[in-house]
Amino acid sequence: MADTTAQNGSEPWGPKPRKRFSRKNIMLYGTLLMVSIYYALPLYVMIVTSLKGMPEIRMGNVFGPPMEITFEPWVKAWAEACTGINCDGLSRGFWNSVRILVPSVILSIAVASVNGYALANWKFKGADVFFTILILGAFIPYQVMIYPIVILLRELGLYGGLWGLVLVHTIFGMPILTLLFRNYFTAMPEELFKAARVDGAGFWGIYFRIMLPMSLPIFVVAMILQVTGIWNDFLFGVIYTKPDLYPMTVQLNNIVNSVQGVKEYNVNMAATLLTGLVPLVIYFASGKLFVRGIAAGAVKG
Amino acid sequence: MAIAEIQGQSTEDVRPPVRLFRNLNAKIASIPMIMTAVFVFIGCTVWTIVHSFTKSRLLPKLDFVGLDQYERLWGTRRWLVSIENLAIYGICSLVLSLVIGFTLAALLDRKIRFENTFRTILLYPFALSFIVTGLVWQWILNPDFGIQSVVRGWGWESFTFDPLYNPDIVIFGILIAGIWQGSGFIMVVMLAGLRGIDEEIWKAARVDGIPTWKTYIFVVIPMMRPVFVTALVLITSGIVKVYDLVVAQTSGGPGIASEVPAKYVYDKMFQAQNLGQGFAASTMMLLSVVIILIPWAYLEFGGKKRG
Amino acid sequence: MGYTSENLAEIAIDTPQTLAEPSVRIKNLDLNFGSVKVLQNLNLDVGKGEFLVLLGSSGCGKSTLLNCIAGLLDVSGGQIFINGKNVTWSEPSERGIGMVFQSYALYPQMTVEGNLSFGLKNARIPKEEIAKRVARAAEILQIEPLLKRKPSALSGGQRQRVAIGRALVRDVDVFLFDEPLSNLDAKLRADLRVEIKRLHNQLDNTMIYVTHDQVEAMTLADRIAIMKGGKIQQLAAPGEIYNRPVNKYVAGFIGSPSMNFLQGNIQTGDTDVFLSGDVSIPLAGYAFDGLGRSPGKAWLGIRPEHILTGAEAEAAPFNTQAVIEIVEPMGSDTLVWTQLAGERIRIRMDGQSDVREGDTITIGFHAERVSLFDEATENRI
Amino acid sequence: MGYTSENLAEIAIDTPQTLAEPSVRIKNLDLNFGSVKVLQNLNLDVGKGEFLVLLGSSGCGKSTLLNCIAGLLDVSGGQIFINGKNVTWSEPSERGIGMVFQSYALYPQMTVEGNLSFGLKNARIPKEEIAKRVARAAEILQIEPLLKRKPSALSGGQRQRVAIGRALVRDVDVFLFDEPLSNLDAKLRADLRVEIKRLHNQLDNTMIYVTHDQVEAMTLADRIAIMKGGKIQQLAAPGEIYNRPVNKYVAGFIGSPSMNFLQGNIQTGDTDVFLSGDVSIPLAGYAFDGLGRSPGKAWLGIRPEHILTGAEAEAAPFNTQAVIEIVEPMGSDTLVWTQLAGERIRIRMDGQSDVREGDTITIGFHAERVSLFDEATENRI
Amino acid sequence: TELEVTHWWTSGGEAAAVAEFAKAFNATGHTWKDGAIAGSGGVARPIIISRILGGDPMHATQLNHGRQAEELVEAGLMLDLTDVAEAEGWRDIVHPTSLLDSCTVDGKIYCVPVNIHSWQWMWLSHKAFADAGVDVPSNWDEFVAAAPALEAAGKIPLAMGQQPWQSSGAFGVLTVAIAGPDAWLEVNANKNAEVAAGPEYAKVFQAAAAARAMAANSNVQDWNQATNLVITGQAGGQIMGDWAQGEFQVAGQVAGVDYTCLPGLGVNEVISTGGDAFYFPKNDDPEITKAQKELASLMLSKEVQVAFNLKKGSLPVRGDIDLSAANDCMKKGLDILAKGNILPDGNQVLSADTTGQIEDLMVEFWNDPSITAEDAQARYAEIIASAD
Ligand SMILES: Nc1ncnc2c1ncn2[C@@H]1O[C@H](COP(=O)(O)OP(=O)(O)OP(=O)(O)O)[C@@H](O)[C@H]1O
Ligand SMILES: Nc1ncnc2c1ncn2[C@@H]1O[C@H](COP(=O)(O)OP(=O)(O)OP(=O)(O)O)[C@@H](O)[C@H]1O
Ligand SMILES: [Mg+2]
Ligand SMILES: [Mg+2]
């Protein structure tokens, strides 16, 4: 056997020394930091602005930190800003948004996941044709469909209510979500599906007992997509429902989009940040699952 | 001994069940999809196309006027500018989203510290509604109190950066914000794709002495085709519908320099109360999407069997 | 050592040849994927309690056939009977089959117990009955201590046993195995092979077993069906297939290291001989198939383990001198490469043989041990 | 048939024992993944032109060791020398190694030619030189007609050859193989094994080859290193490992079907004997390791292929009667299960043997063929 | 009875004004249910139309009266208010009566005008002119003359936002001021393309081109950002409707001291009488119809008009009320109104489609110096020629 003589001090031995500030690392983190600045700059401006008073904003330095921090705009955006004659800020629509969000997210994901599952595992003749049409549907500008869908909903007797809106969200979420789910389920081992069939589980049995528990990550991905989309939706919310049901974004729009009169930028910023909070919380909460889920959904094309 | 002999024909002759009832549950479950595809997407499309031959104004009406709407559409400078803008914006946004999304994903994939933090920062624009973030970008890019003035304040008096106020480059100004908002999501998709690449490919490239960037370009990217396809669907469907972004930042300005087709459609339908014109414009948009996508969709979804 | 055709027949005798009421009967089965014809007019009867192995190279249609039997693929033509009932269009769960997959296909989110009872719950079997059956299967497979674990906490062999158990609890008549062992390492594979054999002895079910591992096929099967390109090439007992392959494909496919082939001519006369280059091999003792002993171009096949060396070779009807080119010691055996009639051939010798590259040795074999194939049709002569 | 320790030594003699300047030298290598110590103080010298096989069960650290040598993992301690140069901190591409992976890791979108030349182009080697080397590698590996194809259009074996070619063109001194054949089916695996052996003979490079397939290890290796839990258990020529395993683990690991073990006592005296139950096995002729022939509890191991039957058994120093429990015909061999001293043991018999379950046969063996292990340490006695 | 009312008055003053309506209506025992949607017609219109198409319309909705609503009326979707109007003698009290004309289709009245907004204003910053060392101009020509001085002092002579309605609005103001009300009427009401291509309009386009040059450095988007330039003295002036006044007020500026307002650009002291009106979609429920009519009459009542317009900063539609609380500029407007120097608003005479086309042209023209005045005029004449 080889003799292991004493180690020569100058010789490389053990782990390769790593420079903390190697050129590579500086490049890597430098780039990421630069990019992060680009991404975070608007956020910074928004936060800073939302903490300033209007006179300070009029002075025009958007990047300057507030000389005098005020939380007034936040309070106003949440509880005082007027929408027409109702002066209770975003808080008014918040629960409506939640009421719309929950069933819309659940229904759209439920429908799309079942579609994706059927397309991946239970192919029948013609399924691909419908799916292709569905994907093309993702490219139709939705303004075009506003009136026909109004007519459709009227015929279904759903116009003006919560369920009409839920249906609309389900329809518009369907193309991308179905694509996502289909790819995810296709990537799952087919033998598992076969085993369940041999075990006598039917279409729904396999979906609920086998597929569903195994695809939580993609459900989280879909949820994030839908929560973001539906929470921030304004047009559908306002077109297909009545004032009792107007989501928070209507208030946001009202605060932000007043054509005439004074624009309170600080309140606008605070309102936007407040509105974005719910999706942001969901991002933070499900960061890791998000990545894993997408992997399975996206990788197989 | 050869193949076992078959004797005694069995008497019962089970006929194959009716085609329609095979896979019945799957068909039932697909009803929402089929209904959506047929009634909503096809139905709406047909409805739109039919109405594009009418002179509907505020309300959809069936007064046919032939191709008038189309003639006017193609005689309108704003429409032509919109198309051109969409082409420029579309190509740049597609390329940049993919490049930036991929580059960031690749950077995050280098086993870095704080990956979670960086990822969230890059993703957060996706969560914020564009009504106000558009305004913020408008400020940041405003030559009088945005970046230009800050840089000039540092002493570079000749520094010029006013993308939103220069008709020649305004579309690129919009691009800056568009990329800002959308690329984080693409980055996440790409990151996920990268995590799926076989570790041994990396090792092989290292043994071959191939620099990392070359490995990405010549080896990894070609392997991620499916991910790029998914990203492509996401980006292009977003591009075709781009509207808020423009309205929030420039309302199509300066002049009509940053008009886009979706905005043209919207303005014609609801602002100018000329539904027919809006329908004609959207029919043209749809037509181009279909021309580009049908062959691709067939290859991607129709032609290939599950394997 | 003498080999007679009698004891060959004896090896084959285990097989239940009485197919009065086969357990699985496949009639004129066709299966196409789009325009690709994967199975064509396939007929197969499997007896009650028989252990049938489907053997063939990758892509020959073994899994496809199994999936058709299980009802996981819709056939394009033909019929499938299980226990006399036409099940061509039945649901998989109604066919009375259990299936074990290459990748185990355990439900990852369920415990072992959950995995075992899933099928039973679907069939709405009463709780106590389920518990009883699961307990019995767990006992048979010796997985009682694992019942509460999830599949991710099991080793490969344990997972495989759970997969088998899942078929077991359902009390089915026919077990289908699709390469159940090919994901395992050699040692484990050997152990589980024995276990499956034991199980078959114990249970008496019909088993159809897909593999492309010959050792598995040879050790487990009552009969082996060798498939190629969607067709069954030979269906016979292992000994028969090993000793009397019906064509050159089967001959080359079965046996490891595989059979040596020499190209040449059969010369009939007082004593039939096979001529290849300058070598002339007497065929006295070769059992010709039917009357086909006409002269003509042919292949002669001889297995590496049937080539004798040393004193045994000198005693054999055919023998010659050969120079050793490569020596591959394999522990228990040694594989030696040499030349015969210009062809490179392999010889399997005892693992303790003291041979070196460059040595000259005597090799020889008995005509009873060779196989002859027509050069054109490649069928056995 | 007589076995002497001389011819065992001869088998081992191929090995280049003169390690004056080893090709690869590993000194006190440690490797931790976080707090998990995968390799601990590992020392290994590989001679110039040697074919070393790393063998061990899954998870024992084979790939990890290979990756350390390749520079794909940063070691936690110790040094690695290649051709006398300390490469502990060098980049993989600077070490003069080529590596072939289990999954081939071909660049899927490049042609075979592109795959072969990518690394060279990157090293800025002139065009003609690249063309020459690719042509040579293609010739050696017989893949000239495939040069323009993409990997997806190649069969498994062809892909593997391209993967080897990629290492080949780089003119490296040391080839590292990480289970290069384990994704292939049995037949192909056998063919490629021969090809790699041929390549080694032709090229004269040092090769380090990871596998958990014994047949590969035995046929290819000049020396085998058996690993377990990140440590090398035995490093020796295949014959040595097969015949004189240093401990019970190695003994059980090598050989298929694996060695039979009997638990019992060594009794020294006039004639040493091994007692197990009511069986007493004389040990005359057993080559004890050193002076360790003290009495005590021990394991006796005997390989299935070393158990003789029939006339040979009767002639052996130890023999007894046994009842056959299971017969597993495997074509070329037949595996028979029986009982000895209350333990179930396996016997490998000729494939043409005419034995049935329930038969009583005579079995026996020579003491030279057994291995004895201390019960406590499990080391060879 | 509960009435749902849609409108897009959401900013502070506007909302307060709406609250006056609601207060008065609630006082009658009914309930005002507010459905405020911010944004201009572009946002509100699809909502209103959808609600009507969906068969579940709101009970009252704000709309710019005039051509825009015509189709809805023609389709028989709006409630006929003629009986209320006749009973209360709207023809007599609404001043100018043209406001009521635009509510009239086939002799029937379908909407209630509630206020007058006018575009014809120019706002000038005293500080800017002081800095440039010139007097505050009193009409457009003086303003043009002062522009070089402003520029020399580093000021933007004319502040302009980038929104399309600003461009076309400013053009409208210039037209009335330079070409005069008659030419304006000829082109806009009678769609006389010859006049549009004629010499009077040529002058307008020249003036617009000059204004374009003066506004070249105005890098803001929103109208109030432009107003802010005037307030802070960075710009000399801005052409903007009377709503700009609110900004000056919020900034604490005093008319005549810090800023000057020039109606009709100081050339033609005429104001256009745009404004807002409410429509009442038809409803099957007679209760609701009754309440709708009550609301209609309430909106025109004296007290509500005063309360509403004071909050809104617009002019009342009745000539018979006293607005002593109004400020300087508002009073100027009232004077002009009283003199009868009025014009209908563009919305009342042009279809939305034509307005849109003109907006497109103006936006292009204002922002692209390469379009000459002649080109723009030619294209303008074309649009007028094809207008319906
Ligand atoms: N969904 C499919 N569409 C088209 N061809 C298919 C499909 N599934 C299998 N095939 C083809 O059918 C043939 C038989 O496939 P099968 O899976 O039955 O082979 P196999 O004998 O099980 O092979 P292996 O040993 O590799 O599992 C193959 O050539 C394969 O390419
Ligand atoms: N990245 C890692 N982090 C932590 N532990 C690891 C990592 N990679 C490998 N290991 C552990 O190190 C041990 C050795 O792994 P290695 O891959 O070298 O095994 P191997 O001998 O090649 O096995 P196989 O035959 O399955 O390839 C295993 O127990 C494994 O769990
Ligand atoms: Mg298969
Ligand atoms: Mg490994």
Coordinates of N, CA and C in Angstrom, one line a residue, chain D residues 105-173:
Chain D
A105 N -25.0 11.3 -20.3 CA -24.8 12.8 -20.3 C -24.2 13.3 -21.6
L106 N -24.8 12.8 -22.7 CA -24.4 13.3 -24.0 C -25.2 14.7 -24.2
Y107 N -24.6 15.6 -25.0 CA -25.2 16.8 -25.2 C -26.3 16.5 -26.3
P108 N -27.6 16.6 -25.9 CA -28.6 16.0 -26.8 C -28.8 16.7 -28.1
Q109 N -28.5 17.9 -28.2 CA -28.8 18.6 -29.4 C -27.6 18.6 -30.4
M110 N -26.5 18.1 -30.0 CA -25.3 18.1 -30.9 C -25.2 16.7 -31.5
T111 N -24.6 16.7 -32.7 CA -24.4 15.4 -33.4 C -23.3 14.7 -32.6
V112 N -23.1 13.5 -33.0 CA -22.1 12.7 -32.3 C -20.7 13.4 -32.5
E113 N -20.5 13.9 -33.7 CA -19.3 14.6 -34.0 C -19.2 15.8 -33.0
G114 N -20.3 16.5 -32.9 CA -20.2 17.7 -32.1 C -19.9 17.3 -30.6
N115 N -20.5 16.2 -30.2 CA -20.3 15.8 -28.8 C -18.8 15.5 -28.6
L116 N -18.2 14.8 -29.6 CA -16.8 14.5 -29.5 C -15.9 15.7 -29.5
S117 N -16.3 16.6 -30.4 CA -15.3 17.7 -30.6 C -15.5 18.9 -29.7
F118 N -16.6 18.9 -28.9 CA -17.0 20.1 -28.2 C -15.9 20.5 -27.2
G119 N -15.4 19.5 -26.5 CA -14.4 19.8 -25.5 C -13.1 20.3 -26.1
L120 N -12.8 19.7 -27.3 CA -11.5 20.1 -28.0 C -11.6 21.5 -28.5
K121 N -12.7 21.8 -29.1 CA -12.9 23.2 -29.7 C -12.7 24.2 -28.5
N122 N -13.2 23.8 -27.4 CA -13.1 24.7 -26.3 C -11.7 24.9 -25.8
A123 N -10.9 23.9 -26.0 CA -9.5 24.0 -25.6 C -8.7 24.6 -26.7
R124 N -9.4 25.1 -27.7 CA -8.7 25.8 -28.9 C -7.7 24.9 -29.6
I125 N -8.0 23.7 -29.8 CA -7.1 22.8 -30.5 C -7.4 23.0 -32.0
P126 N -6.4 23.0 -32.8 CA -6.6 23.3 -34.2 C -7.5 22.3 -34.9
K127 N -8.2 22.9 -35.9 CA -9.3 22.1 -36.6 C -8.8 20.7 -37.1
E128 N -7.7 20.7 -37.7 CA -7.2 19.4 -38.3 C -7.0 18.4 -37.2
E129 N -6.4 18.9 -36.2 CA -6.1 18.0 -35.1 C -7.4 17.4 -34.5
I130 N -8.4 18.3 -34.4 CA -9.7 17.8 -33.9 C -10.2 16.7 -34.8
A131 N -10.2 17.0 -36.1 CA -10.7 16.1 -37.0 C -10.0 14.8 -36.9
K132 N -8.7 14.8 -36.8 CA -7.9 13.6 -36.7 C -8.3 12.8 -35.4
R133 N -8.4 13.5 -34.3 CA -8.7 12.8 -33.1 C -10.1 12.2 -33.1
V134 N -11.0 13.0 -33.6 CA -12.4 12.4 -33.7 C -12.4 11.2 -34.6
A135 N -11.7 11.3 -35.7 CA -11.7 10.2 -36.6 C -11.1 8.9 -36.0
R136 N -10.0 9.1 -35.2 CA -9.4 8.0 -34.6 C -10.4 7.4 -33.5
A137 N -11.0 8.2 -32.7 CA -11.9 7.7 -31.7 C -13.0 7.0 -32.3
A138 N -13.5 7.6 -33.4 CA -14.7 7.0 -34.1 C -14.3 5.6 -34.6
E139 N -13.0 5.5 -35.1 CA -12.6 4.2 -35.6 C -12.5 3.2 -34.5
I140 N -11.8 3.6 -33.5 CA -11.6 2.7 -32.3 C -13.0 2.2 -31.8
L141 N -13.9 3.1 -31.8 CA -15.2 2.7 -31.2 C -16.2 2.2 -32.2
Q142 N -15.8 2.2 -33.5 CA -16.6 1.8 -34.6 C -17.9 2.6 -34.6
I143 N -17.8 3.9 -34.6 CA -19.0 4.7 -34.7 C -18.9 5.6 -35.9
E144 N -18.0 5.3 -36.8 CA -17.9 6.3 -37.9 C -19.2 6.6 -38.6
P145 N -20.0 5.5 -38.9 CA -21.3 5.9 -39.7 C -22.2 6.7 -38.9
L146 N -22.0 6.9 -37.6 CA -23.0 7.6 -36.8 C -22.6 9.0 -36.5
L147 N -21.5 9.4 -37.1 CA -20.9 10.8 -36.7 C -21.9 11.9 -36.9
K148 N -22.8 11.8 -37.9 CA -23.7 12.9 -38.2 C -25.0 12.8 -37.4
R149 N -25.2 11.8 -36.7 CA -26.5 11.6 -36.0 C -26.5 12.3 -34.7
K150 N -27.7 12.5 -34.2 CA -27.9 13.1 -32.9 C -28.1 11.9 -31.9
P151 N -27.8 12.1 -30.6 CA -27.9 11.0 -29.6 C -29.2 10.4 -29.6
S152 N -30.3 11.2 -29.9 CA -31.6 10.5 -29.8 C -31.8 9.5 -30.8
A153 N -31.0 9.5 -31.9 CA -31.2 8.5 -32.9 C -30.2 7.3 -32.7
L154 N -29.7 7.2 -31.5 CA -28.7 6.1 -31.3 C -29.3 5.1 -30.3
S155 N -28.8 3.9 -30.4 CA -29.2 2.9 -29.4 C -28.4 3.1 -28.2
G156 N -28.8 2.4 -27.1 CA -28.1 2.6 -25.9 C -26.6 2.3 -26.0
G157 N -26.3 1.2 -26.7 CA -24.9 0.9 -26.8 C -24.1 1.9 -27.5
Q158 N -24.7 2.4 -28.6 CA -24.0 3.4 -29.4 C -23.8 4.7 -28.6
R159 N -24.8 5.0 -27.8 CA -24.7 6.2 -26.9 C -23.5 6.0 -26.0
Q160 N -23.4 4.8 -25.4 CA -22.4 4.6 -24.5 C -21.0 4.8 -25.1
R161 N -20.9 4.3 -26.4 CA -19.7 4.4 -27.0 C -19.3 5.8 -27.3
V162 N -20.3 6.6 -27.6 CA -20.0 8.0 -27.9 C -19.5 8.7 -26.6
A163 N -20.2 8.3 -25.5 CA -19.7 8.8 -24.2 C -18.3 8.5 -23.9
I164 N -17.9 7.3 -24.2 CA -16.5 6.9 -24.0 C -15.6 7.7 -25.0
G165 N -16.2 7.8 -26.2 CA -15.4 8.6 -27.2 C -15.1 10.0 -26.8
R166 N -16.0 10.6 -26.0 CA -15.8 11.9 -25.6 C -14.6 12.0 -24.6
A167 N -14.4 11.0 -23.9 CA -13.2 10.9 -23.0 C -12.0 10.6 -23.8
L168 N -12.2 9.7 -24.8 CA -11.1 9.3 -25.6 C -10.4 10.4 -26.4
V169 N -11.2 11.2 -27.0 CA -10.6 12.3 -27.9 C -9.7 13.2 -27.1
R170 N -10.0 13.3 -25.8 CA -9.2 14.3 -25.0 C -7.9 13.7 -24.6
D171 N -7.5 12.6 -25.1 CA -6.2 12.0 -24.8 C -5.8 12.1 -23.4
V172 N -6.6 11.6 -22.5 CA -6.4 11.7 -21.1 C -5.6 10.5 -20.6
D173 N -5.0 10.6 -19.5 CA -4.3 9.5 -18.9 C -5.2 8.6 -18.1

